Short mmCIF file of C-alpha atoms in Angstrom, two decimals:
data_model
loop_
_atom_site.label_atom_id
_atom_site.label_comp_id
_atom_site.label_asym_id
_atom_site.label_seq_id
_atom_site.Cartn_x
_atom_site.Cartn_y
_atom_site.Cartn_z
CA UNK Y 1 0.00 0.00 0.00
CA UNK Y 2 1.55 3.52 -0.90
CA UNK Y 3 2.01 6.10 1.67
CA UNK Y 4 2.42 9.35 0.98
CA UNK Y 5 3.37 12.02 3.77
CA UNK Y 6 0.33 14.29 3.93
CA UNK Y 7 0.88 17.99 3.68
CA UNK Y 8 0.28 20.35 6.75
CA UNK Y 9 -2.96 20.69 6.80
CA UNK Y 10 -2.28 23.05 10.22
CA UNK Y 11 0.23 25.32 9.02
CA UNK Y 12 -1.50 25.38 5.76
CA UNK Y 13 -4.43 27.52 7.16
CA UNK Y 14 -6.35 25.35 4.74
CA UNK Y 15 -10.36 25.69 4.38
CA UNK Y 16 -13.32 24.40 2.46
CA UNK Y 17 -15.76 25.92 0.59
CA UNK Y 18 -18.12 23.62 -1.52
CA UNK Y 19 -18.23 25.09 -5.10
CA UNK Y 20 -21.63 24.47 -4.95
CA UNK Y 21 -22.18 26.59 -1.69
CA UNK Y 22 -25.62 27.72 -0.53
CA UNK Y 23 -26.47 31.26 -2.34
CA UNK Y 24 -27.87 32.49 0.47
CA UNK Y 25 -23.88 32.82 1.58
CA UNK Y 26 -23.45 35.61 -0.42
CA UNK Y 27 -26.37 37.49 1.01
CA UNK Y 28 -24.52 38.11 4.38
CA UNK Y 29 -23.71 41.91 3.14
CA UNK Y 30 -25.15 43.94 0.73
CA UNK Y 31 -21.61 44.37 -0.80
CA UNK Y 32 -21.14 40.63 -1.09
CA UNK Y 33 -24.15 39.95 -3.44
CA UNK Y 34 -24.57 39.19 -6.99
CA UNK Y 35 -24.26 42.74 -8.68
CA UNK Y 36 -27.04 41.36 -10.94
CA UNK Y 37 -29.26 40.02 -9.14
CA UNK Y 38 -30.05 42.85 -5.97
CA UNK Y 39 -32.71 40.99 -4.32
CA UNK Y 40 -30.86 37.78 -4.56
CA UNK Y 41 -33.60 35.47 -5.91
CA UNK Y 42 -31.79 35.10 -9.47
CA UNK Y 43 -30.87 31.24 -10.67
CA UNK Y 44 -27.77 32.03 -12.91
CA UNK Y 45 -25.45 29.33 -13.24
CA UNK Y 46 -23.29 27.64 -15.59
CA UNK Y 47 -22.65 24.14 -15.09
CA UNK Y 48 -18.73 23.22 -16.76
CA UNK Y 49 -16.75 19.98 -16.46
CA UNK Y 50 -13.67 20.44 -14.12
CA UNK Y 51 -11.79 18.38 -16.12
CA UNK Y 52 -12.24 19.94 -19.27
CA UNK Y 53 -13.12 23.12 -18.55
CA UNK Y 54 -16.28 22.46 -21.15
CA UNK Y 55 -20.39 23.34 -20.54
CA UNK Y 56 -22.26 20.55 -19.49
CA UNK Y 57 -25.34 20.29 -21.25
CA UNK Y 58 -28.73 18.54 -20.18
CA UNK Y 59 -28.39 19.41 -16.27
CA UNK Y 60 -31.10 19.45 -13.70
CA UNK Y 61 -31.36 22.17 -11.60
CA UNK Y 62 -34.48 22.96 -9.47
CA UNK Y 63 -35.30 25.83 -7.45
CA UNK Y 64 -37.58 26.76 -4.52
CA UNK Y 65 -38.33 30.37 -3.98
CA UNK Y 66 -40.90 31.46 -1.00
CA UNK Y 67 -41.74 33.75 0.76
CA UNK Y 68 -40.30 35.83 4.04
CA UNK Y 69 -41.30 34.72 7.28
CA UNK Y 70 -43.91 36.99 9.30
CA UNK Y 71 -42.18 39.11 11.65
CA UNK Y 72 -42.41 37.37 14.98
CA UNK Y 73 -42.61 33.90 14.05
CA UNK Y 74 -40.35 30.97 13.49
CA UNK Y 75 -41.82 29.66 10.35
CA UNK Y 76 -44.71 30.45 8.21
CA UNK Y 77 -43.51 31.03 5.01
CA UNK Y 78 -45.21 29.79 1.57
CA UNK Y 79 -43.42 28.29 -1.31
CA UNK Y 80 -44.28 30.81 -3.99
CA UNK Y 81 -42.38 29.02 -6.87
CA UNK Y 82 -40.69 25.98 -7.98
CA UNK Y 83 -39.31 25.31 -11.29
CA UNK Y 84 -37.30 22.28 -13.08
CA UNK Y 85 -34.64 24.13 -15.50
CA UNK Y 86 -32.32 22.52 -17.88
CA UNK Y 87 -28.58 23.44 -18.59
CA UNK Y 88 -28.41 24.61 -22.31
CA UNK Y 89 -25.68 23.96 -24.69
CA UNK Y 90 -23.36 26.57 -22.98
CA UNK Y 91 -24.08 24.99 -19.34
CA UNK Y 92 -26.18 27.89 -18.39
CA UNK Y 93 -29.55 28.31 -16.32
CA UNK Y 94 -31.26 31.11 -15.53
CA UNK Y 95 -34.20 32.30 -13.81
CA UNK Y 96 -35.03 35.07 -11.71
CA UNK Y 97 -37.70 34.29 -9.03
CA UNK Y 98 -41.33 36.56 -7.88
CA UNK Y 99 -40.42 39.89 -6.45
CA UNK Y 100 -39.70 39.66 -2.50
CA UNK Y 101 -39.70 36.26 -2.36
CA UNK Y 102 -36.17 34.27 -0.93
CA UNK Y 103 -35.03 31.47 -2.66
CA UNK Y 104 -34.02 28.30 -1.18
CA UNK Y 105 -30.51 26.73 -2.19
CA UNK Y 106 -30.85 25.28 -5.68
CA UNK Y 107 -30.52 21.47 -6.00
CA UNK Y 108 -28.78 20.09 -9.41
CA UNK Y 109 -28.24 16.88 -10.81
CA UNK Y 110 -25.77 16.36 -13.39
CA UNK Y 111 -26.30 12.95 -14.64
CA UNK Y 112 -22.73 11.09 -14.62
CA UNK Y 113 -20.92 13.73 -12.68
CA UNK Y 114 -20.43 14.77 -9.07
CA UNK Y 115 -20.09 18.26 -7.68
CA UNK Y 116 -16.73 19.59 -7.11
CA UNK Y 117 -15.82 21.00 -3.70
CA UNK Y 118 -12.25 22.29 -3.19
CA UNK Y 119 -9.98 22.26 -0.23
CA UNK Y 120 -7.92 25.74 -0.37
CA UNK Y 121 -4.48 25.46 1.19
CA UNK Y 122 -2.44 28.75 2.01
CA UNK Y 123 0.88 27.73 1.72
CA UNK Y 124 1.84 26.93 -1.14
CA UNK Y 125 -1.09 28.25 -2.73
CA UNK Y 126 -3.27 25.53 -4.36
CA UNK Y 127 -6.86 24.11 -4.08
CA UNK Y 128 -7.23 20.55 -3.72
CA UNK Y 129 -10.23 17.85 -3.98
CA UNK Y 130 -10.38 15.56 -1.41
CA UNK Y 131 -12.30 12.18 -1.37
CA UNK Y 132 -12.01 10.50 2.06
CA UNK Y 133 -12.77 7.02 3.04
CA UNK Y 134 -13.06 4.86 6.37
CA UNK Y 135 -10.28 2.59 6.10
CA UNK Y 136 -12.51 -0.22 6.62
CA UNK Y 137 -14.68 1.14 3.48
CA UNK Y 138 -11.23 1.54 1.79
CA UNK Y 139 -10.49 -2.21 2.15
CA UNK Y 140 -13.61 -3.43 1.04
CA UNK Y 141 -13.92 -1.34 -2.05
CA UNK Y 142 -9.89 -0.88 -3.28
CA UNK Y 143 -10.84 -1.02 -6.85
CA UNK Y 144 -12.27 2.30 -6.49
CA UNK Y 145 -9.25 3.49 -4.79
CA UNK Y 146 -7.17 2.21 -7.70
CA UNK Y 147 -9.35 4.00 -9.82
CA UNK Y 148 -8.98 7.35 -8.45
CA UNK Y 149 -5.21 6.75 -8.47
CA UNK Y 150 -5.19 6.15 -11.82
CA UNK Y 151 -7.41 9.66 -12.76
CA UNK Y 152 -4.02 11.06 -10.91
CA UNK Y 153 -5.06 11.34 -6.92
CA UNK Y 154 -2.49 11.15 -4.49
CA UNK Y 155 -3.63 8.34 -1.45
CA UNK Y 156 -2.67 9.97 1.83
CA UNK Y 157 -2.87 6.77 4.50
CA UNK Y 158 -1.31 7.67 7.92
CA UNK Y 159 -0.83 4.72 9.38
CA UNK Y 160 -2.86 4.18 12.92
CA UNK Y 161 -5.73 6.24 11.03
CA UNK Y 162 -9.25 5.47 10.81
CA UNK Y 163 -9.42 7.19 7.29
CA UNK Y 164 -7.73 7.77 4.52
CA UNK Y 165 -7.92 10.09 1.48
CA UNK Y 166 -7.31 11.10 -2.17
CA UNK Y 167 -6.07 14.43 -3.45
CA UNK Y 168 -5.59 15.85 -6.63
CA UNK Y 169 -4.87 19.59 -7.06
CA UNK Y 170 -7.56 21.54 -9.23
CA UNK Y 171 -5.61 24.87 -10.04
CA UNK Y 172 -7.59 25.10 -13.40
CA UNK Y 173 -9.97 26.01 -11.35
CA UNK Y 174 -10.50 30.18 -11.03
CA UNK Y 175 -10.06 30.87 -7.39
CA UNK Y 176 -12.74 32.97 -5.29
CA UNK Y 177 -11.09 35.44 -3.28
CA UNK Y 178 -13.31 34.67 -0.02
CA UNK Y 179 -15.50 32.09 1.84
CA UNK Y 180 -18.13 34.99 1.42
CA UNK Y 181 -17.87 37.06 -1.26
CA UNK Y 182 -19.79 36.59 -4.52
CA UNK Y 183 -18.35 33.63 -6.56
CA UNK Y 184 -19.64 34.10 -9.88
CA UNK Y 185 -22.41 31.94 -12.00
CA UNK Y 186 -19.86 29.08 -12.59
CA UNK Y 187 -20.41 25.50 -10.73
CA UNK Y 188 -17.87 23.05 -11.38
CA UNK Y 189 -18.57 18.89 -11.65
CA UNK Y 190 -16.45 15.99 -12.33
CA UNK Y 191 -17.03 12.73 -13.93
CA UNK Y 192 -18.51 9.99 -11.22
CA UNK Y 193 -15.66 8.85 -9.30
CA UNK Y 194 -16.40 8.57 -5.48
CA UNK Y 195 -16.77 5.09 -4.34
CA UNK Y 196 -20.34 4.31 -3.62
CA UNK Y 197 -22.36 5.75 -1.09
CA UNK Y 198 -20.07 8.96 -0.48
CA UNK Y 199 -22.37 11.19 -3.35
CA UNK Y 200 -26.07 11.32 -2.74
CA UNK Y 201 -27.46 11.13 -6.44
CA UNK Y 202 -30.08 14.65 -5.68
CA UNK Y 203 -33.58 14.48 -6.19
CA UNK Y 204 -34.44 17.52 -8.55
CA UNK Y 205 -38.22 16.90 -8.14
CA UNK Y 206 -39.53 19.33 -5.58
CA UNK Y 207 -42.41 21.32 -6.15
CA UNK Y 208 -44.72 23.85 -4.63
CA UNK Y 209 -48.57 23.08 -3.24
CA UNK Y 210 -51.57 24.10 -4.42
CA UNK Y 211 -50.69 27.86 -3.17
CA UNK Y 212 -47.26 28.25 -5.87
CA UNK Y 213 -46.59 28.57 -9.05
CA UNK Y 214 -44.62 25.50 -10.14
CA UNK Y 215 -42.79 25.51 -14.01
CA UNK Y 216 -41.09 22.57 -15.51
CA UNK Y 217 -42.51 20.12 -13.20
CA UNK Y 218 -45.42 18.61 -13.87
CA UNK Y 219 -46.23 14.73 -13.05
CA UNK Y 220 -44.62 13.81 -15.90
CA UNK Y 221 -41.38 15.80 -15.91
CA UNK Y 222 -41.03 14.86 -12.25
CA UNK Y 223 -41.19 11.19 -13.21
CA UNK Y 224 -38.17 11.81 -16.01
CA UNK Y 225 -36.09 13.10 -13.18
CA UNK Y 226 -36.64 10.05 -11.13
CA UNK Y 227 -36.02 7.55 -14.57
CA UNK Y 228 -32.69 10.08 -14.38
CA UNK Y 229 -31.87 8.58 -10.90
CA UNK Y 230 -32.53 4.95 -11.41
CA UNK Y 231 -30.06 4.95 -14.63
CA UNK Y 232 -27.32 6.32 -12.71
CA UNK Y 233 -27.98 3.62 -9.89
CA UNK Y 234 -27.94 1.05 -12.50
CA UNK Y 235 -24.76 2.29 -13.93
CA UNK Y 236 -23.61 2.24 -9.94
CA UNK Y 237 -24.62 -1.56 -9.42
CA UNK Y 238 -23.09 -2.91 -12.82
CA UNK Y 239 -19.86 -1.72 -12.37
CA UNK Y 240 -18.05 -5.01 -12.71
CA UNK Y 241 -15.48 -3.83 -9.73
CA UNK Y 242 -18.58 -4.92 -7.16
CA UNK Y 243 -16.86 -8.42 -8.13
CA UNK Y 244 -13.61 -7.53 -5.96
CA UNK Y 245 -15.66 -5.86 -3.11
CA UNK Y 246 -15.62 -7.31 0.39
CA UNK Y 247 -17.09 -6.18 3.97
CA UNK Y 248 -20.51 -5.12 4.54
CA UNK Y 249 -21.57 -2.40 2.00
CA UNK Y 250 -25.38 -2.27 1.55
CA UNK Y 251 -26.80 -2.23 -2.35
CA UNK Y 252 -30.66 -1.73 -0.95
CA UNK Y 253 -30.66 1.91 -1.97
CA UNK Y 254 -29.44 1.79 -5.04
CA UNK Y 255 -31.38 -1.28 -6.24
CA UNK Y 256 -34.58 0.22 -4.86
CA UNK Y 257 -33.80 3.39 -6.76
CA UNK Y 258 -32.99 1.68 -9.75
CA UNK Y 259 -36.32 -0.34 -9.48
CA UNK Y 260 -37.28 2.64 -10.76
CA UNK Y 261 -37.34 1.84 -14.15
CA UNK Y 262 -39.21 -1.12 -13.70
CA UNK Y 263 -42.17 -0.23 -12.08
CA UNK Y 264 -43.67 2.96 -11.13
CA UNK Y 265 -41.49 4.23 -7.38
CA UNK Y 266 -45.01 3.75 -5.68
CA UNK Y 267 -44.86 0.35 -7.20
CA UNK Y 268 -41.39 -0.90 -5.24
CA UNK Y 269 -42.43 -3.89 -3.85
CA UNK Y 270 -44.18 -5.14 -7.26
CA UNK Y 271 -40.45 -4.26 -9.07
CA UNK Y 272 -39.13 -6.20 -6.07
CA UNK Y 273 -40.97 -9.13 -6.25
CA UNK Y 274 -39.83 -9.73 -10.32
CA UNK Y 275 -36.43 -9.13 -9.16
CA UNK Y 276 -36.47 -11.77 -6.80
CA UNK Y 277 -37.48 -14.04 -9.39
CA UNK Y 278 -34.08 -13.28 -11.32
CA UNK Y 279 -32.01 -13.48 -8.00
CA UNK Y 280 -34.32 -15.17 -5.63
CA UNK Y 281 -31.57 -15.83 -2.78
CA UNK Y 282 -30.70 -12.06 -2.72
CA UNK Y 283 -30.69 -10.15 0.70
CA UNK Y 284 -30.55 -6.30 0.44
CA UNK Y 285 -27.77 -5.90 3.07
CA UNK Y 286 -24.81 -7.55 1.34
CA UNK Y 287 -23.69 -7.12 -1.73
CA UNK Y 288 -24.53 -8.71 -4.79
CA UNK Y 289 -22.45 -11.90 -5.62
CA UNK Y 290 -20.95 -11.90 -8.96
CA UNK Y 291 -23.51 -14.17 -10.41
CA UNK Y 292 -26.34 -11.92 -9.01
CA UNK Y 293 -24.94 -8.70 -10.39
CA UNK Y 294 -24.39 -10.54 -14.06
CA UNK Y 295 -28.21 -11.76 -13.82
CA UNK Y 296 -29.37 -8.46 -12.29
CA UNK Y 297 -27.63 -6.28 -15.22
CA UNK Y 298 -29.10 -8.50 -17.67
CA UNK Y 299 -32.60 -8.48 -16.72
CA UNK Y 300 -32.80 -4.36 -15.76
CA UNK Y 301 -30.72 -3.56 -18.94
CA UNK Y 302 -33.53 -3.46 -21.75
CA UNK Y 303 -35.66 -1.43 -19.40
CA UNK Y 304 -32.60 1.00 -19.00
CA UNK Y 305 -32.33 0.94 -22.85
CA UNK Y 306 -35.96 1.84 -23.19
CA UNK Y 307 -35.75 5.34 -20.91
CA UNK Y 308 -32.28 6.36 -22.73
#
């Protein structure tokens, strides 16, 4: 197992700031907001591959604006509008939201990519993405460590640690000159490369009540974001490294999710029941044995094939 000495994180003065930070961050001070947006409700955002530096097209980004909370009162606010928006071929979104109203931090799903959030280090200057693992996780799912190693992470693994993690510097990056200050519109992703379970796969369906205004998200549009979902779970649970996994990770989640495409989500136990007659001995807290995931794969893939 490589070691490599891990840099000093304490004399570093070293802090994170998620790329994808809340937008309500940059409302703190008047000075700090968006100079085109000055009631702060505006969804502006282009979505661009870290790696290459291009616009990712065909995004999910969905946004909850409502309104202030009464004076005197710990809640009570409405949702006043929802909407479902869609990167264009540039990687932008925009929206602005109803006059007054606040909005809620966006949530985005870029199918086969992860959000990118950057570890800035002092001295020397340079901004770093970590990926951390239990070492007990690490053990059971190396392959994925190899992996990362071979996109060009560094493993730091002290022994006597509980944890280890992977670096790789991301100076391409433009740098923001503050945790709070306005960022700009850009939001940067990377290709899926987390081992499992460490990136929640966001649900971009979230609408207003009968008292908002909701655009882009009717039943049907919802339902394409949840088809979105189950694909990427598929893709998750055929990756042919499950066959070198050990230790106790848990599929259930992302089987359930990629049920999906099987039957309707309110359907789950009718999508579970024909799965079990593919791989009647399986148990959804261990992982798949190689035979199971080969059968699995085989059986889901023409209904994955249908909703590409």
């Amino acid at each position: 197992m490589t070691t490599i000495p891990p840099r000093n994180t304490w004399n570093s003065r070293a802090f994170v700031f998620g790329l994808l930070a809340h937008l309500s961050l940059v409302s703190c001070a008047s000075a700090n907001r968006n100079p085109n947006d000055p009631d702060n409700n505006l969804v502006e955002f282009q979505l661009i591959d870290a790696d290459t530096m291009k616009p990712i097209q065909g995004a999910y980004v969905n946004a909850i604006w409502v309104s202030p909370t009464p004076a005197g009162k710990v809640n009570g606010s409405q949702c006043l509008q929802a909407a479902l928006l869609r990167s264009d071929a540039n990687g932008w979104v925009k929206m602005d939201g109803p006059k007054d109203s606040i909005l809620e931090a966006p949530w985005i799903m870029v199918p086969g990519y992860e959000s990118l959030r950057l570890t800035y280090f002092e001295e020397p200057k340079e901004q770093v993405h970590i990926i951390s693992m239990g070492r007990r996780e690490y053990e059971g799912l190396e392959a994925w460590g190899r992996a990362l190693q071979d996109k060009g992470y560094e493993l730091i693994d002290l022994p006597g640690h509980s944890s280890i993690e992977f670096r790789k510097s991301f100076n391409n990056i433009p740098r923001v000159k503050s945790r709070w200050s306005f960022t700009g519109s850009q939001r940067y992703f990377v290709t899926n490369r987390s081992p499992p379970g460490i990136e929640y796969i966001t649900n971009v369906a979230n609408a207003c009540g009968p008292e908002g205004i909701n655009i882009g998200l009717s039943e049907a549009q919802r339902a394409e974001t949840g088809i979105r979902r189950g694909l990427q779970q598929v893709n998750i649970i055929c990756d042919e490294r499950w066959d070198t996994a050990k230790g106790g990770y848990r599929q259930g989640v992302s089987v359930s999710q990629a049920l999906w495409l099987v039957e309707d989500p309110m359907e789950n136990s009718k999508a579970w029941a024909r799965m079990l007659q593919i791989i009647p001995n399986y148990d959804a807290a261990r992982i798949m044995t190689r035979d199971e995931r080969m059968a699995f794969c085989a059986w889901i893939q023409p209904f994955a094939e249908k909703q590409q």
